Amino acid sequence: MSKKEWPLWEVFIRSKQGLNHKHVGSLRAADSTMAIENARDVYTRRSEGISIWVIESNNVFANDSSESDALFEPADSKIYRHPTFYDVPDGISHM
Amino acid sequence: MEDKNILELERRFQEKIDNDIKIEPNDWMPDDYRQTLIRQISQHAHSEIVGMLPEGNWITRAPNLRRKAVLLAKVQDEAGHGLYLYSAAETLGADREETIDDLHSGKAKYSSIFNYPTLSWADMGAIGWLVDGAAIMNQVPLCRCSYGPYARAMVRVCKEESFHQRQGFEIIAHLAQGTPAQKEMAQDALNRFWWPALMMFGPNDAESKHTVQSMNWKIKRSTNDELRQLFVDVTVPQAEMIGLTIPDKDLKLNKETGHYETGEINWAEFWEVVKGNGPCNKERVDARRKAKEDGLWVREAASAFAEKRKNK
């Protein structure tokens, strides 16, 4: 038993209707149902949530952080994707 | 080539720290930084978990239903804080089972304050007021710690701790304004917890071997002595306000600096308790071990139930 640890779950909470679920932390539990019950006790003791998602941590895939500069670089050079790139003459409104 | 690489990684790491950019689990970090954090976060987690014991002692004997509900909620919060912290330690690669085994084998430390007994109901007041008060002083700067998951856990913890301190102060203030016997209980609790609370901030800066490196890494944002001073300065007037006397005949306000000066802390006692020879060290670790052993069937049942549900 001692060597067979319960899986780790990442916990996401929707704090109120209209907002997205947000990662709040992780916990260990034997299965998804118990993970949700534990998440209720660990992460919503003060009504912080109205909806809980749990995802087994093994199923979360991330980019390699040591290569994130290269990964995100293409966006850095495209400032024309932002509205502030463009000149709008004085007097033009609703734009 | 390899060495040059490491130096470059270390330089970039320190640059991030100096620019207040948080370090996240998948980022490169020096091994010492990782080990220091694992040690500190797991000690912190153990303190939350062991910290449930002295108060758990009084849940069934709380003087009324309101006090009982409040104490129960506080102890439950401490379990939650321990869990936030164990999972923060896991993001650094610490194995949870091993982390807990280290507490049970005596290899890992926890805050020495929890090795003192809780002899009367007034101790619930003294713990909330002084022990949680001192913990908050320590934890508020940790919300700005350089390691993201630890800092985020601390934000949650600090939000919840402020009720802990207030409920303790309410208990002790209430007793201090009660009958002479109740006031005596309150004073006695203050007498026993004052000095151990000051010791919670750790050794003097000159003796603290980890402080300089931890400050450079922004794991620690203030020194032990700075935080201790802050605690004394805010707590002494609170004691006066409720008519209790700080048990320190050398305590005086320095008019020039505006700070209180305290008598000498009994560091020999501190080190004895750290080494495992405090009044309750053995009792605390035994209680944790027993809890783990007694809970084995529950964990096994949960695993078996999960297995059954999966195969349905």
CSV table of C-alpha atoms in Angstrom, one decimal:
chain,number,residue,atom,x,y,z
A,1,MET,CA,0.0,0.0,0.0
A,2,SER,CA,2.6,2.5,1.1
A,3,LYS,CA,4.4,2.4,-2.2
A,4,LYS,CA,1.1,2.6,-4.2
A,5,GLU,CA,0.4,6.3,-3.9
A,6,TRP,CA,-2.8,7.8,-5.0
A,7,PRO,CA,-2.5,9.8,-8.2
A,8,LEU,CA,-2.0,13.5,-8.2
A,9,TRP,CA,-4.9,15.7,-9.4
A,10,GLU,CA,-4.8,19.3,-10.6
A,11,VAL,CA,-7.7,21.3,-9.3
A,12,PHE,CA,-9.5,24.0,-11.2
A,13,ILE,CA,-12.3,26.2,-9.7
A,14,ARG,CA,-14.9,28.4,-11.3
A,15,SER,CA,-15.5,31.1,-8.6
A,16,LYS,CA,-18.8,32.3,-10.1
A,17,GLN,CA,-21.0,31.9,-13.1
A,18,GLY,CA,-19.5,33.7,-16.1
A,19,LEU,CA,-15.9,33.3,-15.1
A,20,ASN,CA,-13.5,30.6,-16.4
A,21,HIS,CA,-12.1,27.8,-14.2
A,22,LYS,CA,-8.8,28.7,-12.8
A,23,HIS,CA,-6.0,26.4,-11.5
A,24,VAL,CA,-5.8,26.6,-7.7
A,25,GLY,CA,-3.4,23.7,-6.8
A,26,SER,CA,-3.3,20.0,-6.6
A,27,LEU,CA,-4.1,17.1,-4.3
A,28,ARG,CA,-4.0,13.3,-4.1
A,29,ALA,CA,-7.0,11.1,-4.3
A,30,ALA,CA,-7.9,7.5,-5.2
A,31,ASP,CA,-10.2,8.5,-8.1
A,32,SER,CA,-11.8,11.5,-9.8
A,33,THR,CA,-14.9,11.4,-7.6
A,34,MET,CA,-12.9,11.5,-4.4
A,35,ALA,CA,-10.6,14.1,-5.9
A,36,ILE,CA,-13.6,16.4,-6.4
A,37,GLU,CA,-14.8,15.7,-2.8
A,38,ASN,CA,-11.4,16.5,-1.4
A,39,ALA,CA,-11.0,19.6,-3.6
A,40,ARG,CA,-14.3,20.8,-2.1
A,41,ASP,CA,-12.8,20.5,1.4
A,42,VAL,CA,-9.3,21.8,0.6
A,43,TYR,CA,-10.0,24.6,-1.8
A,44,THR,CA,-13.5,25.9,-1.2
A,45,ARG,CA,-13.9,26.1,2.5
A,46,ARG,CA,-15.0,29.8,2.2
A,47,SER,CA,-17.3,29.5,-0.8
A,48,GLU,CA,-14.5,30.1,-3.3
A,49,GLY,CA,-16.2,28.1,-6.0
A,50,ILE,CA,-19.4,26.9,-7.7
A,51,SER,CA,-17.8,24.4,-10.0
A,52,ILE,CA,-14.7,22.1,-9.7
A,53,TRP,CA,-12.7,20.4,-12.4
A,54,VAL,CA,-10.0,17.8,-11.6
A,55,ILE,CA,-7.5,16.5,-14.1
A,56,GLU,CA,-5.0,13.8,-13.3
A,57,SER,CA,-1.6,15.6,-13.4
A,58,ASN,CA,-0.2,12.9,-15.7
A,59,ASN,CA,-2.6,14.2,-18.4
A,60,VAL,CA,-1.3,17.7,-18.3
A,61,PHE,CA,1.2,18.4,-21.1
A,62,ALA,CA,3.3,21.6,-21.1
A,63,ASN,CA,5.8,23.2,-23.4
A,64,ASP,CA,9.5,23.0,-22.6
A,65,SER,CA,10.1,26.1,-20.5
A,66,SER,CA,13.8,26.3,-21.6
A,67,GLU,CA,12.6,26.9,-25.2
A,68,SER,CA,9.7,29.2,-24.5
A,69,ASP,CA,11.6,32.2,-25.9
A,70,ALA,CA,11.7,30.6,-29.3
A,71,LEU,CA,8.2,29.3,-29.0
A,72,PHE,CA,6.6,32.7,-28.3
A,73,GLU,CA,9.0,34.8,-30.4
A,74,PRO,CA,6.9,34.8,-33.6
A,75,ALA,CA,4.2,37.0,-31.8
A,76,ASP,CA,6.8,39.5,-30.5
A,77,SER,CA,7.6,40.9,-34.0
A,78,LYS,CA,4.0,41.4,-35.1
A,79,ILE,CA,3.0,44.6,-33.3
A,80,TYR,CA,0.6,45.3,-36.1
A,81,ARG,CA,-1.8,42.8,-34.5
A,82,HIS,CA,-2.5,45.5,-31.8
A,83,PRO,CA,-4.8,48.4,-32.4
A,84,THR,CA,-2.3,50.9,-31.0
A,85,PHE,CA,-0.1,50.2,-34.1
A,86,TYR,CA,-2.3,52.3,-36.3
A,87,ASP,CA,-2.6,56.1,-36.6
A,88,VAL,CA,-6.1,57.4,-36.3
A,89,PRO,CA,-6.4,61.1,-37.1
A,90,ASP,CA,-7.8,63.4,-34.5
A,91,GLY,CA,-11.5,63.8,-34.8
A,92,ILE,CA,-12.2,60.3,-35.7
A,93,SER,CA,-14.3,58.6,-33.1
A,94,HIS,CA,-16.1,55.2,-32.5
A,95,MET,CA,-13.0,53.3,-33.7
B,1,MET,CA,31.4,23.5,-22.0
B,2,GLU,CA,29.0,21.9,-19.5
B,3,ASP,CA,30.3,24.1,-16.7
B,4,LYS,CA,29.9,27.2,-18.8
B,5,ASN,CA,26.4,26.2,-19.6
B,6,ILE,CA,25.5,25.9,-15.9
B,7,LEU,CA,27.1,29.3,-15.1
B,8,GLU,CA,25.0,30.9,-17.9
B,9,LEU,CA,21.8,29.2,-16.5
B,10,GLU,CA,22.7,30.3,-13.0
B,11,ARG,CA,23.3,33.9,-14.2
B,12,ARG,CA,19.9,34.0,-16.0
B,13,PHE,CA,18.2,32.4,-13.0
B,14,GLN,CA,19.6,35.1,-10.6
B,15,GLU,CA,18.7,37.8,-13.1
B,16,LYS,CA,15.1,36.7,-13.0
B,17,ILE,CA,15.1,36.7,-9.2
B,18,ASP,CA,16.7,40.1,-9.1
B,19,ASN,CA,13.9,41.4,-11.5
B,20,ASP,CA,11.2,39.9,-9.3
B,21,ILE,CA,10.2,37.4,-12.0
B,22,LYS,CA,8.8,34.3,-10.3
B,23,ILE,CA,10.3,30.9,-10.7
B,24,GLU,CA,7.8,28.2,-11.8
B,25,PRO,CA,8.0,24.4,-11.5
B,26,ASN,CA,9.3,23.6,-15.0
B,27,ASP,CA,11.9,26.4,-15.0
B,28,TRP,CA,15.6,25.6,-14.6
B,29,MET,CA,16.8,26.3,-11.0
B,30,PRO,CA,20.0,25.5,-9.1
B,31,ASP,CA,19.9,22.3,-7.1
B,32,ASP,CA,20.5,24.2,-3.9
B,33,TYR,CA,17.6,26.5,-4.5
B,34,ARG,CA,15.3,23.4,-5.1
B,35,GLN,CA,16.6,21.6,-2.0
B,36,THR,CA,16.3,24.7,0.2
B,37,LEU,CA,12.7,25.2,-0.9
B,38,ILE,CA,11.9,21.5,-0.4
B,39,ARG,CA,13.3,21.7,3.1
B,40,GLN,CA,11.5,24.9,4.0
B,41,ILE,CA,8.1,24.1,2.4
B,42,SER,CA,8.0,20.6,3.9
B,43,GLN,CA,8.9,21.9,7.3
B,44,HIS,CA,6.2,24.5,7.0
B,45,ALA,CA,3.7,21.8,5.9
B,46,HIS,CA,4.7,19.6,8.9
B,47,SER,CA,4.2,22.5,11.2
B,48,GLU,CA,0.7,23.0,10.0
B,49,ILE,CA,-0.1,19.3,10.4
B,50,VAL,CA,1.5,18.9,13.8
B,51,GLY,CA,0.0,22.3,14.8
B,52,MET,CA,-3.4,20.7,14.7
B,53,LEU,CA,-2.5,18.5,17.7
B,54,PRO,CA,-2.2,21.0,20.6
B,55,GLU,CA,-5.5,22.6,19.6
B,56,GLY,CA,-7.2,19.4,18.7
B,57,ASN,CA,-6.7,18.6,22.4
B,58,TRP,CA,-9.3,21.2,23.3
B,59,ILE,CA,-12.0,20.7,20.7
B,60,THR,CA,-14.1,18.3,22.8
B,61,ARG,CA,-13.7,20.6,25.8
B,62,ALA,CA,-14.4,24.0,24.3
B,63,PRO,CA,-16.5,26.0,26.8
B,64,ASN,CA,-19.5,26.4,24.4
B,65,LEU,CA,-20.8,25.5,21.0
B,66,ARG,CA,-19.6,28.8,19.3
B,67,ARG,CA,-16.1,28.3,20.6
B,68,LYS,CA,-16.2,24.7,19.5
B,69,ALA,CA,-17.4,25.4,16.0
B,70,VAL,CA,-14.7,28.1,15.6
B,71,LEU,CA,-11.9,25.9,16.9
B,72,LEU,CA,-13.0,23.1,14.7
B,73,ALA,CA,-12.9,25.4,11.6
B,74,LYS,CA,-9.5,26.6,12.6
B,75,VAL,CA,-8.0,23.2,13.0
B,76,GLN,CA,-9.6,22.1,9.7
B,77,ASP,CA,-7.9,25.2,8.0
B,78,GLU,CA,-4.6,24.0,9.3
B,79,ALA,CA,-5.1,20.6,7.7
B,80,GLY,CA,-5.8,22.5,4.5
B,81,HIS,CA,-2.7,24.6,4.8
B,82,GLY,CA,-0.6,21.5,5.3
B,83,LEU,CA,-2.1,20.1,2.1
B,84,TYR,CA,-1.5,23.3,0.0
B,85,LEU,CA,2.1,23.1,1.2
B,86,TYR,CA,2.7,19.4,0.6
B,87,SER,CA,1.5,19.9,-3.0
B,88,ALA,CA,3.8,22.9,-3.4
B,89,ALA,CA,6.7,20.7,-2.3
B,90,GLU,CA,5.6,18.1,-4.8
B,91,THR,CA,6.0,20.6,-7.7
B,92,LEU,CA,9.7,20.6,-6.8
B,93,GLY,CA,9.9,16.8,-7.2
B,94,ALA,CA,9.6,15.9,-3.5
B,95,ASP,CA,7.8,12.6,-3.0
B,96,ARG,CA,4.8,13.1,-0.7
B,97,GLU,CA,5.1,9.7,1.0
B,98,GLU,CA,8.8,10.2,1.7
B,99,THR,CA,8.2,13.7,3.0
B,100,ILE,CA,5.7,12.5,5.5
B,101,ASP,CA,7.9,9.5,6.5
B,102,ASP,CA,10.7,12.0,7.2
B,103,LEU,CA,8.5,13.7,9.7
B,104,HIS,CA,7.6,10.4,11.4
B,105,SER,CA,11.2,9.2,11.5
B,106,GLY,CA,12.3,12.5,13.2
B,107,LYS,CA,14.5,13.4,10.2
B,108,ALA,CA,12.4,16.4,9.3
B,109,LYS,CA,11.7,19.3,11.6
B,110,TYR,CA,8.6,21.4,12.3
B,111,SER,CA,8.1,24.6,14.3
B,112,SER,CA,9.3,24.0,17.8
B,113,ILE,CA,6.3,25.9,19.3
B,114,PHE,CA,4.1,22.8,18.9
B,115,ASN,CA,6.2,20.9,21.3
B,116,TYR,CA,4.7,22.8,24.2
B,117,PRO,CA,1.6,21.4,25.9
B,118,THR,CA,-1.8,23.1,26.0
B,119,LEU,CA,-2.7,23.0,29.7
B,120,SER,CA,-5.8,25.2,29.8
B,121,TRP,CA,-8.5,26.6,27.6
B,122,ALA,CA,-6.7,30.0,27.8
B,123,ASP,CA,-3.9,28.3,25.8
B,124,MET,CA,-6.3,28.3,22.8
B,125,GLY,CA,-6.4,32.1,23.2
B,126,ALA,CA,-2.6,32.4,23.6
B,127,ILE,CA,-2.0,30.2,20.5
B,128,GLY,CA,-4.3,32.0,18.2
B,129,TRP,CA,-3.1,35.4,19.4
B,130,LEU,CA,0.6,34.8,19.7
B,131,VAL,CA,1.5,31.7,17.7
B,132,ASP,CA,-0.8,32.5,14.7
B,133,GLY,CA,0.2,36.2,15.1
B,134,ALA,CA,3.9,35.2,14.9
B,135,ALA,CA,3.1,32.9,12.0
B,136,ILE,CA,1.4,35.7,10.1
B,137,MET,CA,4.5,37.9,10.5
B,138,ASN,CA,6.5,35.1,9.0
B,139,GLN,CA,4.1,34.3,6.2
B,140,VAL,CA,3.1,37.6,4.9
B,141,PRO,CA,6.5,38.3,3.3
B,142,LEU,CA,6.5,34.7,1.9
B,143,CYS,CA,3.5,35.8,-0.3
B,144,ARG,CA,6.3,37.6,-2.3
B,145,CYS,CA,8.6,34.6,-2.3
B,146,SER,CA,10.4,33.9,-5.6
B,147,TYR,CA,8.9,30.5,-6.1
B,148,GLY,CA,5.5,30.8,-7.6
B,149,PRO,CA,3.6,27.8,-6.1
B,150,TYR,CA,4.9,28.6,-2.6
B,151,ALA,CA,4.0,32.2,-2.9
B,152,ARG,CA,0.5,31.3,-4.2
B,153,ALA,CA,0.0,28.9,-1.3
B,154,MET,CA,1.0,31.6,1.1
B,155,VAL,CA,-1.5,34.0,-0.3
B,156,ARG,CA,-4.3,31.5,0.5
B,157,VAL,CA,-2.9,30.7,3.9
B,158,CYS,CA,-2.5,34.3,5.0
B,159,LYS,CA,-6.1,35.1,4.0
B,160,GLU,CA,-7.3,32.4,6.2
B,161,GLU,CA,-4.9,33.0,9.1
B,162,SER,CA,-6.2,36.4,10.0
B,163,PHE,CA,-9.4,34.8,11.4
B,164,HIS,CA,-7.2,32.5,13.4
B,165,GLN,CA,-5.4,35.3,15.2
B,166,ARG,CA,-8.6,37.2,15.9
B,167,GLN,CA,-10.4,34.2,17.4
B,168,GLY,CA,-7.5,33.6,19.7
B,169,PHE,CA,-7.3,37.2,20.7
B,170,GLU,CA,-11.1,37.2,21.4
B,171,ILE,CA,-10.7,34.2,23.7
B,172,ILE,CA,-7.8,35.7,25.7
B,173,ALA,CA,-9.3,39.2,25.9
B,174,HIS,CA,-12.6,37.7,27.1
B,175,LEU,CA,-10.8,35.7,29.8
B,176,ALA,CA,-8.7,38.7,30.8
B,177,GLN,CA,-11.9,40.7,31.4
B,178,GLY,CA,-13.5,37.8,33.4
B,179,THR,CA,-13.3,36.7,37.0
B,180,PRO,CA,-10.0,36.9,38.8
B,181,ALA,CA,-9.5,33.2,38.2
B,182,GLN,CA,-10.1,33.6,34.5
B,183,LYS,CA,-7.7,36.5,34.3
B,184,GLU,CA,-5.1,34.4,36.0
B,185,MET,CA,-5.6,31.7,33.5
B,186,ALA,CA,-5.1,34.2,30.7
B,187,GLN,CA,-1.9,35.6,32.3
B,188,ASP,CA,-0.6,32.1,32.9
B,189,ALA,CA,-1.1,31.2,29.2
B,190,LEU,CA,0.7,34.4,28.2
B,191,ASN,CA,3.5,33.6,30.6
B,192,ARG,CA,4.0,30.1,29.1
B,193,PHE,CA,3.6,31.0,25.4
B,194,TRP,CA,5.4,34.4,25.2
B,195,TRP,CA,9.0,33.2,25.0
B,196,PRO,CA,8.3,30.2,22.8
B,197,ALA,CA,6.4,32.6,20.4
B,198,LEU,CA,9.5,34.8,20.2
B,199,MET,CA,11.6,31.7,19.4
B,200,MET,CA,9.4,30.9,16.5
B,201,PHE,CA,11.2,33.5,14.4
B,202,GLY,CA,14.4,31.3,14.7
B,203,PRO,CA,17.9,32.1,15.8
B,204,ASN,CA,19.4,35.6,15.8
B,205,ASP,CA,20.5,36.8,12.4
B,206,ALA,CA,24.1,36.3,13.3
B,207,GLU,CA,23.5,32.6,14.1
B,208,SER,CA,21.1,31.9,11.2
B,209,LYS,CA,23.1,29.9,8.7
B,210,HIS,CA,20.5,30.0,5.8
B,211,THR,CA,19.5,33.6,6.0
B,212,VAL,CA,22.0,35.3,3.5
B,213,GLN,CA,21.5,32.8,0.7
B,214,SER,CA,17.7,32.6,1.2
B,215,MET,CA,17.5,36.4,1.1
B,216,ASN,CA,19.6,36.5,-2.2
B,217,TRP,CA,17.2,34.0,-3.7
B,218,LYS,CA,14.2,35.9,-2.3
B,219,ILE,CA,12.9,32.8,-0.6
B,220,LYS,CA,13.1,34.8,2.5
B,221,ARG,CA,12.2,38.5,2.4
B,222,SER,CA,13.0,39.7,5.9
B,223,THR,CA,15.4,38.4,8.5
B,224,ASN,CA,14.5,36.6,11.7
B,225,ASP,CA,15.3,39.5,14.0
B,226,GLU,CA,13.4,42.0,11.8
B,227,LEU,CA,10.3,39.9,12.0
B,228,ARG,CA,10.7,39.2,15.7
B,229,GLN,CA,11.0,43.0,16.4
B,230,LEU,CA,7.8,43.7,14.3
B,231,PHE,CA,6.0,41.1,16.3
B,232,VAL,CA,7.1,42.5,19.7
B,233,ASP,CA,6.2,46.0,18.6
B,234,VAL,CA,2.6,45.2,17.7
B,235,THR,CA,1.9,42.7,20.4
B,236,VAL,CA,3.1,44.5,23.5
B,237,PRO,CA,0.5,47.3,23.2
B,238,GLN,CA,-2.2,44.6,22.6
B,239,ALA,CA,-1.3,42.9,25.9
B,240,GLU,CA,-1.4,46.2,27.7
B,241,MET,CA,-4.8,47.0,26.2
B,242,ILE,CA,-6.4,43.8,27.7
B,243,GLY,CA,-4.6,44.2,31.0
B,244,LEU,CA,-2.1,41.4,30.8
B,245,THR,CA,1.6,41.6,31.6
B,246,ILE,CA,4.3,40.5,29.2
B,247,PRO,CA,6.5,38.1,31.3
B,248,ASP,CA,9.8,40.0,30.7
B,249,LYS,CA,11.2,42.3,33.4
B,250,ASP,CA,13.7,43.8,30.9
B,251,LEU,CA,11.1,44.8,28.4
B,252,LYS,CA,11.2,48.5,27.7
B,253,LEU,CA,10.3,50.9,24.9
B,254,ASN,CA,13.2,52.7,23.4
B,255,LYS,CA,11.8,56.2,22.9
B,256,GLU,CA,14.5,57.1,20.3
B,257,THR,CA,14.0,54.1,18.0
B,258,GLY,CA,10.3,53.6,18.8
B,259,HIS,CA,11.0,49.9,19.2
B,260,TYR,CA,10.6,47.7,22.3
B,261,GLU,CA,13.7,46.0,23.6
B,262,THR,CA,13.3,42.6,25.2
B,263,GLY,CA,15.3,40.6,27.6
B,264,GLU,CA,17.6,37.7,26.5
B,265,ILE,CA,15.8,34.8,24.8
B,266,ASN,CA,16.7,31.4,26.3
B,267,TRP,CA,18.4,29.9,23.3
B,268,ALA,CA,19.6,26.8,25.1
B,269,GLU,CA,15.9,25.9,25.6
B,270,PHE,CA,15.2,26.6,21.9
B,271,TRP,CA,18.0,24.3,20.7
B,272,GLU,CA,16.9,21.6,23.2
B,273,VAL,CA,13.4,21.7,21.8
B,274,VAL,CA,14.7,21.7,18.2
B,275,LYS,CA,16.9,18.7,19.0
B,276,GLY,CA,13.8,16.8,20.1
B,277,ASN,CA,13.9,17.3,23.9
B,278,GLY,CA,11.0,19.6,24.3
B,279,PRO,CA,8.0,18.8,26.6
B,280,CYS,CA,5.9,17.2,23.9
B,281,ASN,CA,8.2,16.2,20.9
B,282,LYS,CA,7.8,12.5,21.4
B,283,GLU,CA,4.0,12.8,22.0
B,284,ARG,CA,3.5,14.8,18.8
B,285,VAL,CA,5.4,12.5,16.5
B,286,ASP,CA,3.8,9.4,18.1
B,287,ALA,CA,0.4,11.0,17.5
B,288,ARG,CA,1.2,11.6,13.8
B,289,ARG,CA,2.5,8.0,13.4
B,290,LYS,CA,-0.6,6.6,15.1
B,291,ALA,CA,-2.9,8.7,12.9
B,292,LYS,CA,-1.2,7.3,9.8
B,293,GLU,CA,-1.3,3.7,11.0
B,294,ASP,CA,-4.9,4.0,12.2
B,295,GLY,CA,-6.0,5.5,8.9
B,296,LEU,CA,-4.4,2.8,6.8
B,297,TRP,CA,-7.7,0.8,6.5
B,298,VAL,CA,-9.5,4.0,5.3
B,299,ARG,CA,-6.9,4.6,2.6
B,300,GLU,CA,-7.0,1.0,1.6
B,301,ALA,CA,-10.8,1.1,1.4
B,302,ALA,CA,-10.7,4.2,-0.7
B,303,SER,CA,-8.3,2.5,-3.1
B,304,ALA,CA,-10.4,-0.6,-3.3
B,305,PHE,CA,-13.5,1.4,-3.9
B,306,ALA,CA,-11.9,3.4,-6.7
B,307,GLU,CA,-10.7,0.1,-8.3
B,308,LYS,CA,-14.3,-1.3,-8.1
B,309,ARG,CA,-15.8,1.8,-9.5
B,310,LYS,CA,-13.3,1.8,-12.4
B,311,ASN,CA,-14.1,-1.8,-13.3
B,312,LYS,CA,-17.9,-1.2,-13.4
